[in-house]
Amino acid sequence: MDEKKKLNSAGFCAVLGLLMLLAGVGGYFLLQDRNAAPPATAVTDPGTQPRAPQHAEVPAPPVSSPARVSMPEQKPVKQPEPVVETVVPVSPEKPVPPEESGLVVYPVSGQLVAAFSADELSYSETLEDWRTHDGIDLEAKQGTTVLSASAGTVLSVEDDPLMGTTVRIEHTGGYRTTYANLQSKPPVSAGDEVSAGQIIGAVGNTAVAECSQPPHLHFGVEKDDHWMDPELFLNP
């Protein structure tokens, strides 16, 4: 009986020792697992988390409208009324004899109603604006014959949009003369040779740019392609 108790006691001790051994081994591996586990990430309060630096938005400069420059009001240029030509019978004047062709004569005998103005502006009653005047205007009745101021060759006979029927003559010494506001169909043509005092046309009313003036001849003179005062040519 005592032997049986000893055996039971020994068996119990063996089992208990085995359990303790197993518990020790399990505790050892558990500690190894804990040591090998990565450290827990510290959780930071969202309110205290550092924020990435933010760039302050720079407001765009205000866009200003371009300054408006007030331009002076310009009056429209009055367009001249169309002129209906009145053909008046030619009043004959005594022409200068051909043998005196070297002379310089007045193309018509009449009062000066508009002077030469190449460098300064003069007021145009017809166009109601300021402009240069490249000749002189000699008052004469419609139909008054117009004479060549000097001997020369007719360069052209044309209907100018502003100055009406116009005859141009070339002379020696680099001179050219212009006769405008004539009646249509003058008695000369381009290429004709004319003498001083020869009839080349008659005063008309064909110049729409000067229709507000009394009947007159517009007479111009060029020297070497530059306009000059016709009175200097007529009275050298």
PDB file of C-alpha atoms in Angstrom:
ATOM      1  CA  MET A   1       0.000   0.000   0.000  1.00  0.00           C
ATOM      2  CA  ASP A   2       2.798   2.358   0.802  1.00  0.00           C
ATOM      3  CA  GLU A   3       4.425   1.430  -2.477  1.00  0.00           C
ATOM      4  CA  LYS A   4       1.297   2.356  -4.434  1.00  0.00           C
ATOM      5  CA  LYS A   5       1.138   5.774  -2.770  1.00  0.00           C
ATOM      6  CA  LYS A   6       4.766   6.429  -3.617  1.00  0.00           C
ATOM      7  CA  LEU A   7       4.176   5.606  -7.233  1.00  0.00           C
ATOM      8  CA  ASN A   8       1.180   7.883  -7.439  1.00  0.00           C
ATOM      9  CA  SER A   9       3.070  10.660  -5.744  1.00  0.00           C
ATOM     10  CA  ALA A  10       5.981  10.271  -8.114  1.00  0.00           C
ATOM     11  CA  GLY A  11       3.722  10.318 -11.168  1.00  0.00           C
ATOM     12  CA  PHE A  12       1.976  13.402 -10.013  1.00  0.00           C
ATOM     13  CA  CYS A  13       5.268  15.179  -9.485  1.00  0.00           C
ATOM     14  CA  ALA A  14       6.411  14.202 -12.933  1.00  0.00           C
ATOM     15  CA  VAL A  15       3.274  15.533 -14.571  1.00  0.00           C
ATOM     16  CA  LEU A  16       3.506  18.724 -12.554  1.00  0.00           C
ATOM     17  CA  GLY A  17       7.124  19.188 -13.542  1.00  0.00           C
ATOM     18  CA  LEU A  18       6.245  18.631 -17.217  1.00  0.00           C
ATOM     19  CA  LEU A  19       3.484  21.225 -17.031  1.00  0.00           C
ATOM     20  CA  MET A  20       5.815  23.723 -15.413  1.00  0.00           C
ATOM     21  CA  LEU A  21       8.397  23.021 -18.084  1.00  0.00           C
ATOM     22  CA  LEU A  22       5.815  23.611 -20.812  1.00  0.00           C
ATOM     23  CA  ALA A  23       4.644  26.787 -19.108  1.00  0.00           C
ATOM     24  CA  GLY A  24       8.202  28.068 -18.900  1.00  0.00           C
ATOM     25  CA  VAL A  25       8.897  27.341 -22.558  1.00  0.00           C
ATOM     26  CA  GLY A  26       5.636  29.018 -23.586  1.00  0.00           C
ATOM     27  CA  GLY A  27       6.464  32.063 -21.481  1.00  0.00           C
ATOM     28  CA  TYR A  28       9.922  32.249 -23.048  1.00  0.00           C
ATOM     29  CA  PHE A  29       8.563  32.290 -26.613  1.00  0.00           C
ATOM     30  CA  LEU A  30       5.870  34.790 -25.613  1.00  0.00           C
ATOM     31  CA  LEU A  31       8.509  37.159 -24.325  1.00  0.00           C
ATOM     32  CA  GLN A  32      10.518  36.699 -27.542  1.00  0.00           C
ATOM     33  CA  ASP A  33       7.472  37.611 -29.607  1.00  0.00           C
ATOM     34  CA  ARG A  34       6.861  40.715 -27.587  1.00  0.00           C
ATOM     35  CA  ASN A  35      10.442  41.836 -27.869  1.00  0.00           C
ATOM     36  CA  ALA A  36      10.432  41.284 -31.639  1.00  0.00           C
ATOM     37  CA  ALA A  37       7.184  43.207 -32.234  1.00  0.00           C
ATOM     38  CA  PRO A  38       7.652  46.720 -33.672  1.00  0.00           C
ATOM     39  CA  PRO A  39       7.112  49.565 -31.289  1.00  0.00           C
ATOM     40  CA  ALA A  40       3.643  50.975 -31.405  1.00  0.00           C
ATOM     41  CA  THR A  41       3.322  54.198 -33.369  1.00  0.00           C
ATOM     42  CA  ALA A  42       2.594  57.055 -31.128  1.00  0.00           C
ATOM     43  CA  VAL A  43      -0.782  58.564 -31.940  1.00  0.00           C
ATOM     44  CA  THR A  44      -0.587  62.276 -31.960  1.00  0.00           C
ATOM     45  CA  ASP A  45      -3.547  64.431 -31.280  1.00  0.00           C
ATOM     46  CA  PRO A  46      -4.819  65.708 -34.664  1.00  0.00           C
ATOM     47  CA  GLY A  47      -5.059  69.151 -33.200  1.00  0.00           C
ATOM     48  CA  THR A  48      -1.327  69.157 -32.416  1.00  0.00           C
ATOM     49  CA  GLN A  49      -0.038  67.624 -35.658  1.00  0.00           C
ATOM     50  CA  PRO A  50       2.428  69.930 -37.497  1.00  0.00           C
ATOM     51  CA  ARG A  51       1.032  71.328 -40.710  1.00  0.00           C
ATOM     52  CA  ALA A  52       2.908  71.730 -43.953  1.00  0.00           C
ATOM     53  CA  PRO A  53       3.794  75.375 -44.614  1.00  0.00           C
ATOM     54  CA  GLN A  54       1.233  77.021 -46.830  1.00  0.00           C
ATOM     55  CA  HIS A  55       2.032  79.831 -49.245  1.00  0.00           C
ATOM     56  CA  ALA A  56      -0.094  82.869 -48.714  1.00  0.00           C
ATOM     57  CA  GLU A  57      -2.062  83.776 -51.819  1.00  0.00           C
ATOM     58  CA  VAL A  58      -1.004  87.171 -53.156  1.00  0.00           C
ATOM     59  CA  PRO A  59      -4.021  89.019 -54.498  1.00  0.00           C
ATOM     60  CA  ALA A  60      -3.684  89.990 -58.161  1.00  0.00           C
ATOM     61  CA  PRO A  61      -3.405  93.728 -58.749  1.00  0.00           C
ATOM     62  CA  PRO A  62      -6.648  95.265 -59.872  1.00  0.00           C
ATOM     63  CA  VAL A  63      -6.899  95.652 -63.643  1.00  0.00           C
ATOM     64  CA  SER A  64      -7.680  99.218 -64.462  1.00  0.00           C
ATOM     65  CA  SER A  65      -9.406 100.187 -67.643  1.00  0.00           C
ATOM     66  CA  PRO A  66      -7.220 102.134 -70.105  1.00  0.00           C
ATOM     67  CA  ALA A  67      -7.551 105.829 -69.691  1.00  0.00           C
ATOM     68  CA  ARG A  68      -9.751 107.376 -72.294  1.00  0.00           C
ATOM     69  CA  VAL A  69      -8.322 110.345 -74.123  1.00  0.00           C
ATOM     70  CA  SER A  70     -10.975 112.755 -75.171  1.00  0.00           C
ATOM     71  CA  MET A  71     -10.346 113.810 -78.737  1.00  0.00           C
ATOM     72  CA  PRO A  72     -11.534 117.181 -79.925  1.00  0.00           C
ATOM     73  CA  GLU A  73     -14.704 116.900 -81.902  1.00  0.00           C
ATOM     74  CA  GLN A  74     -14.017 117.171 -85.582  1.00  0.00           C
ATOM     75  CA  LYS A  75     -16.561 118.734 -87.796  1.00  0.00           C
ATOM     76  CA  PRO A  76     -17.226 116.819 -90.998  1.00  0.00           C
ATOM     77  CA  VAL A  77     -15.953 118.525 -94.107  1.00  0.00           C
ATOM     78  CA  LYS A  78     -18.841 119.897 -96.048  1.00  0.00           C
ATOM     79  CA  GLN A  79     -19.011 118.388 -99.473  1.00  0.00           C
ATOM     80  CA  PRO A  80     -19.529 120.998-102.193  1.00  0.00           C
ATOM     81  CA  GLU A  81     -22.727 120.893-104.152  1.00  0.00           C
ATOM     82  CA  PRO A  82     -22.387 119.690-107.727  1.00  0.00           C
ATOM     83  CA  VAL A  83     -21.963 122.570-110.151  1.00  0.00           C
ATOM     84  CA  VAL A  84     -24.064 122.848-113.260  1.00  0.00           C
ATOM     85  CA  GLU A  85     -21.943 124.631-115.824  1.00  0.00           C
ATOM     86  CA  THR A  86     -23.361 127.734-117.368  1.00  0.00           C
ATOM     87  CA  VAL A  87     -21.883 128.348-120.791  1.00  0.00           C
ATOM     88  CA  VAL A  88     -21.631 132.058-121.513  1.00  0.00           C
ATOM     89  CA  PRO A  89     -20.673 133.416-124.945  1.00  0.00           C
ATOM     90  CA  VAL A  90     -17.018 134.316-125.061  1.00  0.00           C
ATOM     91  CA  SER A  91     -16.220 137.980-124.642  1.00  0.00           C
ATOM     92  CA  PRO A  92     -13.402 138.624-127.121  1.00  0.00           C
ATOM     93  CA  GLU A  93     -10.255 140.321-125.877  1.00  0.00           C
ATOM     94  CA  LYS A  94      -7.451 141.610-128.025  1.00  0.00           C
ATOM     95  CA  PRO A  95      -4.740 138.917-127.989  1.00  0.00           C
ATOM     96  CA  VAL A  96      -1.068 139.784-128.042  1.00  0.00           C
ATOM     97  CA  PRO A  97       0.396 139.495-131.571  1.00  0.00           C
ATOM     98  CA  PRO A  98       2.547 136.363-132.082  1.00  0.00           C
ATOM     99  CA  GLU A  99       5.665 138.451-132.709  1.00  0.00           C
ATOM    100  CA  GLU A 100       5.485 139.560-129.061  1.00  0.00           C
ATOM    101  CA  SER A 101       5.437 135.990-127.751  1.00  0.00           C
ATOM    102  CA  GLY A 102       8.354 136.620-125.404  1.00  0.00           C
ATOM    103  CA  LEU A 103       6.209 138.843-123.200  1.00  0.00           C
ATOM    104  CA  VAL A 104       4.444 137.876-119.974  1.00  0.00           C
ATOM    105  CA  VAL A 105       0.824 139.050-119.821  1.00  0.00           C
ATOM    106  CA  TYR A 106      -2.089 138.793-117.380  1.00  0.00           C
ATOM    107  CA  PRO A 107      -4.374 135.930-118.409  1.00  0.00           C
ATOM    108  CA  VAL A 108      -7.434 138.079-117.572  1.00  0.00           C
ATOM    109  CA  SER A 109      -7.943 141.652-116.444  1.00  0.00           C
ATOM    110  CA  GLY A 110      -9.670 141.417-113.085  1.00  0.00           C
ATOM    111  CA  GLN A 111      -9.497 142.153-109.380  1.00  0.00           C
ATOM    112  CA  LEU A 112      -7.590 139.770-107.096  1.00  0.00           C
ATOM    113  CA  VAL A 113     -10.189 137.990-104.921  1.00  0.00           C
ATOM    114  CA  ALA A 114      -7.983 135.269-103.385  1.00  0.00           C
ATOM    115  CA  ALA A 115      -4.222 135.515-102.874  1.00  0.00           C
ATOM    116  CA  PHE A 116      -1.521 132.857-103.109  1.00  0.00           C
ATOM    117  CA  SER A 117      -0.977 130.833 -99.919  1.00  0.00           C
ATOM    118  CA  ALA A 118       1.352 127.833-100.148  1.00  0.00           C
ATOM    119  CA  ASP A 119       2.853 127.893 -96.640  1.00  0.00           C
ATOM    120  CA  GLU A 120      -0.061 129.273 -94.621  1.00  0.00           C
ATOM    121  CA  LEU A 121      -3.598 127.934 -94.447  1.00  0.00           C
ATOM    122  CA  SER A 122      -6.419 130.086 -95.728  1.00  0.00           C
ATOM    123  CA  TYR A 123     -10.125 129.594 -95.096  1.00  0.00           C
ATOM    124  CA  SER A 124     -12.198 128.071 -97.897  1.00  0.00           C
ATOM    125  CA  GLU A 125     -15.745 129.437 -97.872  1.00  0.00           C
ATOM    126  CA  THR A 126     -16.879 126.656-100.181  1.00  0.00           C
ATOM    127  CA  LEU A 127     -15.402 123.688 -98.278  1.00  0.00           C
ATOM    128  CA  GLU A 128     -15.642 125.430 -94.876  1.00  0.00           C
ATOM    129  CA  ASP A 129     -12.141 124.403 -93.802  1.00  0.00           C
ATOM    130  CA  TRP A 130      -8.562 125.667 -93.809  1.00  0.00           C
ATOM    131  CA  ARG A 131      -6.203 124.729 -96.650  1.00  0.00           C
ATOM    132  CA  THR A 132      -3.419 126.054 -98.832  1.00  0.00           C
ATOM    133  CA  HIS A 133      -4.143 127.986-102.041  1.00  0.00           C
ATOM    134  CA  ASP A 134      -1.590 127.260-104.758  1.00  0.00           C
ATOM    135  CA  GLY A 135      -2.588 130.109-107.050  1.00  0.00           C
ATOM    136  CA  ILE A 136      -4.471 133.387-107.264  1.00  0.00           C
ATOM    137  CA  ASP A 137      -8.102 134.010-108.185  1.00  0.00           C
ATOM    138  CA  LEU A 138      -8.761 136.864-110.612  1.00  0.00           C
ATOM    139  CA  GLU A 139     -12.362 138.008-110.759  1.00  0.00           C
ATOM    140  CA  ALA A 140     -13.868 138.050-114.258  1.00  0.00           C
ATOM    141  CA  LYS A 141     -17.281 137.563-115.757  1.00  0.00           C
ATOM    142  CA  GLN A 142     -18.195 134.162-117.108  1.00  0.00           C
ATOM    143  CA  GLY A 143     -17.293 133.940-120.770  1.00  0.00           C
ATOM    144  CA  THR A 144     -14.296 136.294-120.444  1.00  0.00           C
ATOM    145  CA  THR A 145     -11.502 134.992-122.655  1.00  0.00           C
ATOM    146  CA  VAL A 146      -8.424 133.623-120.904  1.00  0.00           C
ATOM    147  CA  LEU A 147      -4.998 134.278-122.451  1.00  0.00           C
ATOM    148  CA  SER A 148      -1.795 132.296-122.222  1.00  0.00           C
ATOM    149  CA  ALA A 149       0.495 134.246-119.865  1.00  0.00           C
ATOM    150  CA  SER A 150       3.566 133.391-121.943  1.00  0.00           C
ATOM    151  CA  ALA A 151       4.622 131.370-124.963  1.00  0.00           C
ATOM    152  CA  GLY A 152       4.847 127.630-124.451  1.00  0.00           C
ATOM    153  CA  THR A 153       3.442 124.164-125.119  1.00  0.00           C
ATOM    154  CA  VAL A 154       0.112 122.902-123.816  1.00  0.00           C
ATOM    155  CA  LEU A 155       0.837 119.998-121.435  1.00  0.00           C
ATOM    156  CA  SER A 156      -2.728 118.917-120.693  1.00  0.00           C
ATOM    157  CA  VAL A 157      -6.382 119.803-120.924  1.00  0.00           C
ATOM    158  CA  GLU A 158      -8.464 117.976-118.303  1.00  0.00           C
ATOM    159  CA  ASP A 159     -11.518 118.091-116.070  1.00  0.00           C
ATOM    160  CA  ASP A 160     -10.171 118.213-112.505  1.00  0.00           C
ATOM    161  CA  PRO A 161     -12.618 116.862-109.842  1.00  0.00           C
ATOM    162  CA  LEU A 162     -12.204 119.996-107.703  1.00  0.00           C
ATOM    163  CA  MET A 163     -10.868 122.710-110.003  1.00  0.00           C
ATOM    164  CA  GLY A 164     -12.964 121.973-113.075  1.00  0.00           C
ATOM    165  CA  THR A 165     -11.757 122.400-116.646  1.00  0.00           C
ATOM    166  CA  THR A 166      -8.010 123.047-116.421  1.00  0.00           C
ATOM    167  CA  VAL A 167      -5.312 123.896-118.985  1.00  0.00           C
ATOM    168  CA  ARG A 168      -1.613 123.546-118.144  1.00  0.00           C
ATOM    169  CA  ILE A 169       1.155 125.080-120.235  1.00  0.00           C
ATOM    170  CA  GLU A 170       4.924 124.543-120.051  1.00  0.00           C
ATOM    171  CA  HIS A 171       7.272 127.472-120.660  1.00  0.00           C
ATOM    172  CA  THR A 172      11.017 127.952-120.912  1.00  0.00           C
ATOM    173  CA  GLY A 173      13.092 128.449-117.783  1.00  0.00           C
ATOM    174  CA  GLY A 174      11.369 125.682-115.804  1.00  0.00           C
ATOM    175  CA  TYR A 175       8.003 127.491-115.578  1.00  0.00           C
ATOM    176  CA  ARG A 176       4.520 126.003-115.856  1.00  0.00           C
ATOM    177  CA  THR A 177       1.199 127.853-115.694  1.00  0.00           C
ATOM    178  CA  THR A 178      -2.219 126.493-114.729  1.00  0.00           C
ATOM    179  CA  TYR A 179      -5.608 127.957-115.748  1.00  0.00           C
ATOM    180  CA  ALA A 180      -8.593 126.471-113.902  1.00  0.00           C
ATOM    181  CA  ASN A 181     -12.359 127.050-113.553  1.00  0.00           C
ATOM    182  CA  LEU A 182     -12.657 127.385-117.321  1.00  0.00           C
ATOM    183  CA  GLN A 183     -15.648 126.646-119.492  1.00  0.00           C
ATOM    184  CA  SER A 184     -15.543 123.132-120.873  1.00  0.00           C
ATOM    185  CA  LYS A 185     -14.085 122.374-124.303  1.00  0.00           C
ATOM    186  CA  PRO A 186     -11.344 125.019-124.524  1.00  0.00           C
ATOM    187  CA  PRO A 187      -9.940 125.777-128.013  1.00  0.00           C
ATOM    188  CA  VAL A 188      -6.528 124.160-127.335  1.00  0.00           C
ATOM    189  CA  SER A 189      -5.315 120.583-126.954  1.00  0.00           C
ATOM    190  CA  ALA A 190      -2.294 118.879-125.417  1.00  0.00           C
ATOM    191  CA  GLY A 191       0.767 119.407-127.613  1.00  0.00           C
ATOM    192  CA  ASP A 192      -0.349 122.742-129.100  1.00  0.00           C
ATOM    193  CA  GLU A 193       2.219 125.527-129.315  1.00  0.00           C
ATOM    194  CA  VAL A 194       0.816 128.802-127.990  1.00  0.00           C
ATOM    195  CA  SER A 195       2.147 132.348-127.875  1.00  0.00           C
ATOM    196  CA  ALA A 196       1.840 134.912-125.113  1.00  0.00           C
ATOM    197  CA  GLY A 197      -1.649 136.408-125.171  1.00  0.00           C
ATOM    198  CA  GLN A 198      -3.185 133.592-127.266  1.00  0.00           C
ATOM    199  CA  ILE A 199      -6.759 132.665-126.290  1.00  0.00           C
ATOM    200  CA  ILE A 200      -6.741 129.288-124.550  1.00  0.00           C
ATOM    201  CA  GLY A 201     -10.237 129.277-122.977  1.00  0.00           C
ATOM    202  CA  ALA A 202     -12.937 131.279-121.201  1.00  0.00           C
ATOM    203  CA  VAL A 203     -13.886 131.857-117.570  1.00  0.00           C
ATOM    204  CA  GLY A 204     -16.502 129.326-116.433  1.00  0.00           C
ATOM    205  CA  ASN A 205     -17.998 127.916-113.225  1.00  0.00           C
ATOM    206  CA  THR A 206     -16.660 124.362-113.283  1.00  0.00           C
ATOM    207  CA  ALA A 207     -14.523 124.449-110.086  1.00  0.00           C
ATOM    208  CA  VAL A 208     -16.665 122.854-107.360  1.00  0.00           C
ATOM    209  CA  ALA A 209     -13.988 123.691-104.737  1.00  0.00           C
ATOM    210  CA  GLU A 210     -14.427 127.435-105.374  1.00  0.00           C
ATOM    211  CA  CYS A 211     -18.050 127.675-106.435  1.00  0.00           C
ATOM    212  CA  SER A 212     -19.041 129.994-103.548  1.00  0.00           C
ATOM    213  CA  GLN A 213     -16.742 132.726-104.918  1.00  0.00           C
ATOM    214  CA  PRO A 214     -17.768 135.147-107.651  1.00  0.00           C
ATOM    215  CA  PRO A 215     -16.874 134.123-111.226  1.00  0.00           C
ATOM    216  CA  HIS A 216     -13.097 134.079-111.572  1.00  0.00           C
ATOM    217  CA  LEU A 217     -10.026 132.467-113.126  1.00  0.00           C
ATOM    218  CA  HIS A 218      -7.830 130.340-110.885  1.00  0.00           C
ATOM    219  CA  PHE A 219      -4.268 130.943-112.075  1.00  0.00           C
ATOM    220  CA  GLY A 220      -1.204 129.085-110.773  1.00  0.00           C
ATOM    221  CA  VAL A 221       2.521 129.131-111.556  1.00  0.00           C
ATOM    222  CA  GLU A 222       5.194 126.500-110.885  1.00  0.00           C
ATOM    223  CA  LYS A 223       8.933 127.015-111.008  1.00  0.00           C
ATOM    224  CA  ASP A 224      10.996 123.799-111.164  1.00  0.00           C
ATOM    225  CA  ASP A 225       8.003 121.774-109.858  1.00  0.00           C
ATOM    226  CA  HIS A 226       7.394 124.124-106.902  1.00  0.00           C
ATOM    227  CA  TRP A 227       4.408 126.438-106.610  1.00  0.00           C
ATOM    228  CA  MET A 228       5.291 130.137-106.546  1.00  0.00           C
ATOM    229  CA  ASP A 229       3.328 133.351-106.161  1.00  0.00           C
ATOM    230  CA  PRO A 230       1.908 134.062-109.649  1.00  0.00           C
ATOM    231  CA  GLU A 231       2.229 137.808-109.063  1.00  0.00           C
ATOM    232  CA  LEU A 232       6.006 137.396-109.004  1.00  0.00           C
ATOM    233  CA  PHE A 233       5.759 135.751-112.425  1.00  0.00           C
ATOM    234  CA  LEU A 234       3.426 138.401-113.849  1.00  0.00           C
ATOM    235  CA  ASN A 235       5.398 141.289-112.387  1.00  0.00           C
ATOM    236  CA  PRO A 236       9.088 140.265-112.529  1.00  0.00           C
TER     237      PRO A 236
END
